[in-house]
Short mmCIF file of C-alpha atoms in Angstrom, two decimals:
data_model
loop_
_atom_site.label_atom_id
_atom_site.label_comp_id
_atom_site.label_asym_id
_atom_site.label_seq_id
_atom_site.Cartn_x
_atom_site.Cartn_y
_atom_site.Cartn_z
CA ARG L 1200 71.21 -46.02 -1.16
CA LEU L 1201 73.80 -46.88 0.74
CA SER L 1202 72.08 -48.41 3.97
CA SER L 1203 70.60 -50.31 0.58
CA GLU L 1204 73.84 -51.18 -1.19
CA ARG L 1205 75.26 -52.97 3.72
CA LYS L 1206 77.61 -49.05 3.05
CA PHE L 1207 77.49 -47.32 5.85
CA CYS L 1208 76.25 -44.10 5.57
CA SER L 1209 76.42 -41.78 9.14
CA ILE L 1210 73.36 -39.79 7.70
CA CYS L 1211 71.44 -43.34 7.92
CA GLU L 1212 72.58 -43.88 11.95
CA LEU L 1213 72.03 -40.30 13.04
CA THR L 1214 68.70 -40.11 11.48
CA LYS L 1215 67.98 -43.68 13.32
CA ILE L 1216 69.29 -41.97 16.51
CA ILE L 1217 66.73 -38.44 16.14
CA LEU L 1218 63.60 -41.00 15.19
CA LEU L 1219 64.03 -42.89 18.71
CA ILE L 1220 64.77 -39.91 20.54
CA HIS L 1221 61.89 -37.74 19.02
CA PRO L 1222 59.65 -40.43 17.43
CA PRO L 1223 56.94 -39.58 15.14
CA PRO L 1224 52.95 -39.87 16.08
CA ARG L 1225 51.74 -43.75 16.08
CA ASN L 1226 48.55 -44.75 16.24
CA LYS L 1227 47.57 -46.31 19.47
CA SER L 1228 46.68 -49.89 17.26
CA THR L 1229 49.85 -49.99 16.14
CA GLU L 1230 51.57 -48.74 19.18
CA SER L 1231 54.21 -50.93 20.30
CA SER L 1232 55.18 -51.68 24.03
CA CYS L 1233 58.67 -52.78 23.51
CA VAL L 1234 61.39 -49.41 24.26
CA THR L 1235 64.49 -49.63 22.19
CA ILE L 1236 67.04 -47.32 24.09
CA PRO L 1237 68.93 -44.23 21.68
CA SER L 1238 72.48 -45.15 21.33
CA ALA L 1239 75.17 -43.75 18.62
CA ASP L 1240 76.87 -47.46 19.28
CA SER L 1241 76.31 -48.03 15.31
CA ILE L 1242 77.99 -44.96 14.50
CA ARG L 1243 80.90 -45.35 17.66
CA THR L 1244 81.77 -49.13 15.57
CA HIS L 1245 82.20 -47.59 11.76
CA VAL L 1246 84.04 -44.09 13.02
CA HIS L 1247 86.89 -44.87 11.57
CA LEU L 1248 85.16 -45.03 8.32
CA ILE L 1249 83.75 -41.45 8.75
CA SER L 1250 87.93 -40.40 9.27
CA ARG L 1251 90.85 -42.77 9.55
CA ILE L 1252 92.26 -40.78 12.40
CA PHE L 1253 89.75 -41.94 14.43
CA ASN L 1254 89.61 -45.39 16.53
CA VAL L 1255 87.71 -46.75 19.41
CA GLY L 1256 89.46 -46.69 22.40
CA GLU L 1257 91.16 -43.94 21.40
CA GLN L 1258 90.30 -40.02 22.61
CA GLU L 1259 89.84 -37.42 20.04
CA ASP L 1260 88.70 -33.91 19.62
CA VAL L 1261 85.41 -33.61 19.48
CA CYS L 1262 85.31 -30.50 17.31
CA GLU L 1263 87.62 -32.20 14.73
CA PHE L 1264 85.41 -35.01 15.15
CA MET L 1265 82.65 -32.51 14.41
CA ILE L 1266 83.30 -31.34 11.23
CA THR L 1267 84.66 -34.63 9.48
CA LEU L 1268 81.31 -36.06 10.37
CA LEU L 1269 80.27 -33.04 8.45
CA ASP L 1270 82.00 -33.08 5.61
CA HIS L 1271 80.99 -37.37 5.94
CA PHE L 1272 77.66 -36.64 5.84
CA ASN L 1273 77.85 -34.16 2.68
CA CYS L 1274 79.90 -37.20 1.11
CA CYS L 1275 76.57 -39.36 2.21
CA LEU L 1276 74.45 -37.40 0.69
CA SER L 1277 76.38 -36.75 -2.89
CA SER L 1278 76.01 -41.00 -3.22
CA HIS L 1279 72.39 -40.74 -2.33
CA LEU L 1280 71.05 -38.15 -4.73
CA SER L 1281 73.73 -40.11 -7.66
CA ILE L 1282 75.83 -36.39 -8.01
CA PRO L 1283 79.32 -37.19 -10.87
CA SER L 1284 82.15 -36.65 -9.17
CA THR L 1285 83.33 -34.72 -12.18
CA LEU L 1286 80.27 -31.66 -10.83
CA PRO L 1287 81.16 -28.97 -8.99
CA MET L 1288 77.96 -29.73 -5.35
CA LYS L 1289 75.94 -27.20 -5.11
CA PRO L 1290 75.15 -26.23 -1.52
CA THR L 1291 73.74 -29.27 0.72
CA ILE L 1292 71.62 -29.35 3.46
CA ILE L 1293 74.19 -29.70 5.52
CA ASP L 1294 75.47 -26.85 4.52
CA GLN L 1295 72.72 -24.33 4.14
CA ILE L 1296 71.93 -25.53 8.80
CA PHE L 1297 76.20 -25.39 9.47
CA ASN L 1298 77.86 -23.26 7.53
CA ILE L 1299 79.14 -19.73 8.21
CA LYS L 1300 80.82 -17.12 6.19
CA LEU L 1301 83.24 -14.72 7.37
CA LEU L 1302 85.15 -11.93 5.72
CA SER L 1303 88.46 -11.33 6.22
CA SER L 1304 88.84 -7.52 4.88
CA GLY L 1305 92.40 -5.32 5.05
CA LYS L 1306 93.77 -1.73 3.62
CA CYS L 1307 96.99 -1.16 2.65
CA GLN L 1308 98.54 2.10 4.99
CA ALA L 1309 100.12 3.12 1.79
CA CYS L 1310 97.82 3.03 -1.29
CA MET L 1311 95.11 2.16 0.48
CA TYR L 1312 93.69 -0.33 -1.32
CA THR L 1313 91.33 -2.60 0.27
CA PHE L 1314 91.87 -7.04 0.33
CA LYS L 1315 88.13 -8.90 0.63
CA LYS L 1316 88.63 -12.88 1.03
CA GLU L 1317 85.61 -14.46 1.89
CA GLU L 1318 86.11 -17.75 4.00
CA ILE L 1319 83.14 -20.75 4.70
CA THR L 1320 83.58 -22.50 8.04
CA SER L 1321 81.21 -24.48 10.27
CA MET L 1322 82.41 -23.48 13.22
CA LEU L 1323 83.82 -20.36 15.15
CA LEU L 1324 87.13 -20.57 16.87
CA ILE L 1325 86.50 -18.68 19.08
CA GLU L 1326 90.65 -17.38 21.72
CA ILE L 1327 89.37 -16.86 24.89
CA ASN L 1328 93.23 -16.48 26.51
CA ASN L 1329 92.23 -13.20 29.37
CA TYR L 1330 88.83 -13.47 28.19
CA ASN L 1331 85.93 -14.42 31.08
CA HIS L 1332 83.30 -14.65 29.24
CA LEU L 1333 82.00 -14.67 25.37
CA THR L 1334 80.96 -11.87 24.23
CA ASP L 1335 84.46 -10.02 25.25
CA ALA L 1336 86.14 -12.94 23.63
CA LEU L 1337 83.80 -12.72 19.72
CA ALA L 1338 84.46 -9.04 20.29
CA HIS L 1339 88.43 -10.00 20.42
CA PHE L 1340 87.77 -12.23 17.50
CA VAL L 1341 86.82 -9.29 14.96
CA ASN L 1342 89.24 -6.66 16.12
CA ARG L 1343 91.33 -5.12 14.14
CA GLU L 1344 94.92 -6.40 13.84
CA GLU L 1345 97.64 -4.68 11.90
CA ILE L 1346 99.98 -6.82 10.20
CA ASN L 1347 104.04 -5.28 9.41
CA ASN L 1348 106.14 -6.22 6.49
CA PHE L 1349 103.25 -7.33 4.49
CA LYS L 1350 103.41 -6.87 0.37
CA CYS L 1351 100.93 -5.17 -1.26
CA SER L 1352 100.02 -7.03 -4.91
CA ASN L 1353 98.45 -2.97 -5.33
CA CYS L 1354 101.52 -0.67 -4.79
CA ASN L 1355 104.89 -4.07 -4.32
CA LYS L 1356 104.96 -2.75 -1.40
CA PHE L 1357 106.04 -3.96 2.20
CA VAL L 1358 103.59 -2.03 3.88
CA THR L 1359 101.16 -2.26 7.68
CA LEU L 1360 97.58 -4.25 6.84
CA ASP L 1361 95.38 -3.10 9.09
CA LYS L 1362 93.36 -5.97 9.13
CA ARG L 1363 90.26 -7.85 10.39
CA ILE L 1364 87.75 -10.61 10.33
CA THR L 1365 84.00 -10.25 10.36
CA ILE L 1366 80.88 -12.87 10.34
CA ASN L 1367 79.17 -12.09 6.39
CA GLU L 1368 76.72 -14.41 6.61
CA LEU L 1369 74.92 -16.83 9.49
CA SER L 1370 73.95 -19.92 9.51
CA PRO L 1371 71.00 -21.49 11.17
CA ILE L 1372 72.92 -23.32 13.66
CA LEU L 1373 75.87 -21.57 15.77
CA ILE L 1374 79.04 -24.07 16.35
CA ILE L 1375 81.53 -21.98 19.31
CA ASN L 1376 84.54 -23.61 19.97
CA PHE L 1377 86.54 -22.33 22.69
CA LYS L 1378 90.47 -22.73 22.27
CA ARG L 1379 91.03 -24.38 25.72
CA PHE L 1380 94.37 -24.81 23.87
CA THR L 1381 97.64 -22.76 23.77
CA ALA L 1382 100.67 -23.54 22.03
CA THR L 1383 104.70 -22.67 23.77
CA PHE L 1384 108.07 -23.52 22.33
CA ASP L 1385 108.05 -26.67 24.46
CA SER L 1386 104.55 -27.98 25.39
CA ILE L 1387 100.68 -27.21 24.44
CA ASP L 1388 98.63 -26.16 28.22
CA LYS L 1389 94.84 -26.41 28.70
CA LEU L 1390 93.70 -22.66 29.62
CA LEU L 1391 91.52 -24.07 32.84
CA HIS L 1392 89.72 -20.46 33.92
CA LYS L 1393 86.11 -20.34 33.70
CA VAL L 1394 84.37 -18.76 29.92
CA ASN L 1395 80.67 -17.33 30.95
CA TYR L 1396 77.92 -17.06 28.56
CA ASN L 1397 74.30 -16.85 28.81
CA GLU L 1398 71.64 -18.27 27.41
CA LEU L 1399 70.94 -15.82 24.45
CA LEU L 1400 73.88 -14.75 22.30
CA ASN L 1401 73.22 -11.17 20.12
CA VAL L 1402 75.62 -11.75 16.57
CA THR L 1403 74.97 -8.54 15.43
CA SER L 1404 77.40 -6.54 16.85
CA TYR L 1405 80.08 -8.85 15.06
CA MET L 1406 78.74 -8.99 11.39
CA THR L 1407 79.88 -7.37 8.32
CA SER L 1408 79.75 -3.73 9.28
CA ASP L 1409 78.12 -2.60 5.73
CA LEU L 1410 74.86 -5.19 5.76
CA PHE L 1411 73.67 -2.84 8.03
CA THR L 1412 72.48 0.87 7.58
CA ALA L 1413 73.23 2.73 10.98
CA ASN L 1414 70.69 5.76 10.07
CA ASP L 1415 67.55 2.84 9.38
CA LYS L 1416 66.82 2.00 12.69
CA SER L 1417 64.11 -0.90 11.39
CA GLN L 1418 66.32 -2.49 9.73
CA ASN L 1419 68.56 -1.89 12.73
CA ILE L 1420 66.11 -3.81 15.02
CA ASN L 1421 64.96 -7.53 12.25
CA SER L 1422 69.34 -7.40 11.77
CA SER L 1423 69.42 -7.86 15.80
CA THR L 1424 66.32 -10.44 15.92
CA ASN L 1425 67.35 -12.15 13.30
CA ASN L 1426 70.64 -12.75 15.07
CA LEU L 1427 69.34 -14.09 17.98
CA TYR L 1428 70.64 -17.90 18.81
CA LYS L 1429 69.55 -19.43 22.27
CA LEU L 1430 72.07 -22.12 23.89
CA TYR L 1431 71.16 -25.38 22.86
CA ALA L 1432 74.02 -27.12 23.56
CA VAL L 1433 77.62 -27.48 25.54
CA ILE L 1434 80.22 -30.01 24.83
CA ASN L 1435 82.92 -29.85 28.25
CA HIS L 1436 86.23 -31.89 27.91
CA ILE L 1437 87.76 -32.30 31.33
CA GLY L 1438 91.34 -32.99 31.58
CA ASP L 1439 94.66 -30.94 32.08
CA ASN L 1440 95.97 -32.17 29.14
CA LEU L 1441 95.11 -33.24 25.00
CA ASN L 1442 95.83 -36.95 25.54
CA SER L 1443 93.88 -37.53 28.93
CA GLY L 1444 90.94 -36.34 29.67
CA HIS L 1445 87.01 -37.03 29.29
CA TYR L 1446 84.12 -35.31 26.75
CA TYR L 1447 80.60 -34.77 28.69
CA SER L 1448 77.76 -32.73 26.99
CA TYR L 1449 74.70 -30.68 28.43
CA ILE L 1450 71.36 -30.47 25.79
CA ARG L 1451 68.71 -28.90 26.36
CA SER L 1452 65.26 -30.79 24.54
CA SER L 1453 62.36 -29.23 23.01
CA GLY L 1454 60.26 -28.87 26.48
CA ASN L 1455 63.11 -26.71 27.04
CA ARG L 1456 65.13 -29.34 29.59
CA TRP L 1457 68.43 -29.41 30.62
CA PHE L 1458 69.60 -33.10 30.02
CA LEU L 1459 73.12 -34.31 30.86
CA VAL L 1460 74.87 -36.48 28.47
CA ASP L 1461 77.92 -38.69 29.90
CA ASP L 1462 78.92 -42.62 29.24
#
């Protein structure tokens, strides 16, 4: 609909790129010898319409762009579906593919009251400082931490809160962002150490514990299988700081071949 009105639609443009990379089967009699090279130029040209903070020729954070692009997809979907802005939107196909539900829970050490809050995100932001493997960083992500001088709304006292974040519900596609930059008093430094990861990642150990029954071995086996991810793409940043550098990526094709994508 947006394209027919000569308005920019990020979903339409991405669909064109995907169809060029993975063209549908054609009849030999209608098959053209002309080959079109997939390009994201149309998205680059209209990047300011995705968000005003992005401009051609200026380096920005790739994760911020990805989150903004997913939001723009949803905006385009609402226009396609003619959903009035006054009505609450149901989860879109974009939400169903990328949204992860996190559970933030804590227990007051004075009255033992338990706090629970569910949060939705499209990306896991993982601290890697002092960690050399993804599984160790994920274990740290779900570890319990003590928060001092927390005012409990139940007993109205300043107490120590035992808090943790766990993954409540997974998405078909899991995006993990390494926090490569750490802030100090007067600067933002990049963490340059190597972080290892395997091609397969089992996320079961980082899920909310009450989703599984420890004594039900068959359920644990099924859960372990459902929570297994295979590496599809890696985006790298080369450069020593936030204000300079270059992004490139590795992408695994449907034929299980890896390609370097670098402009």
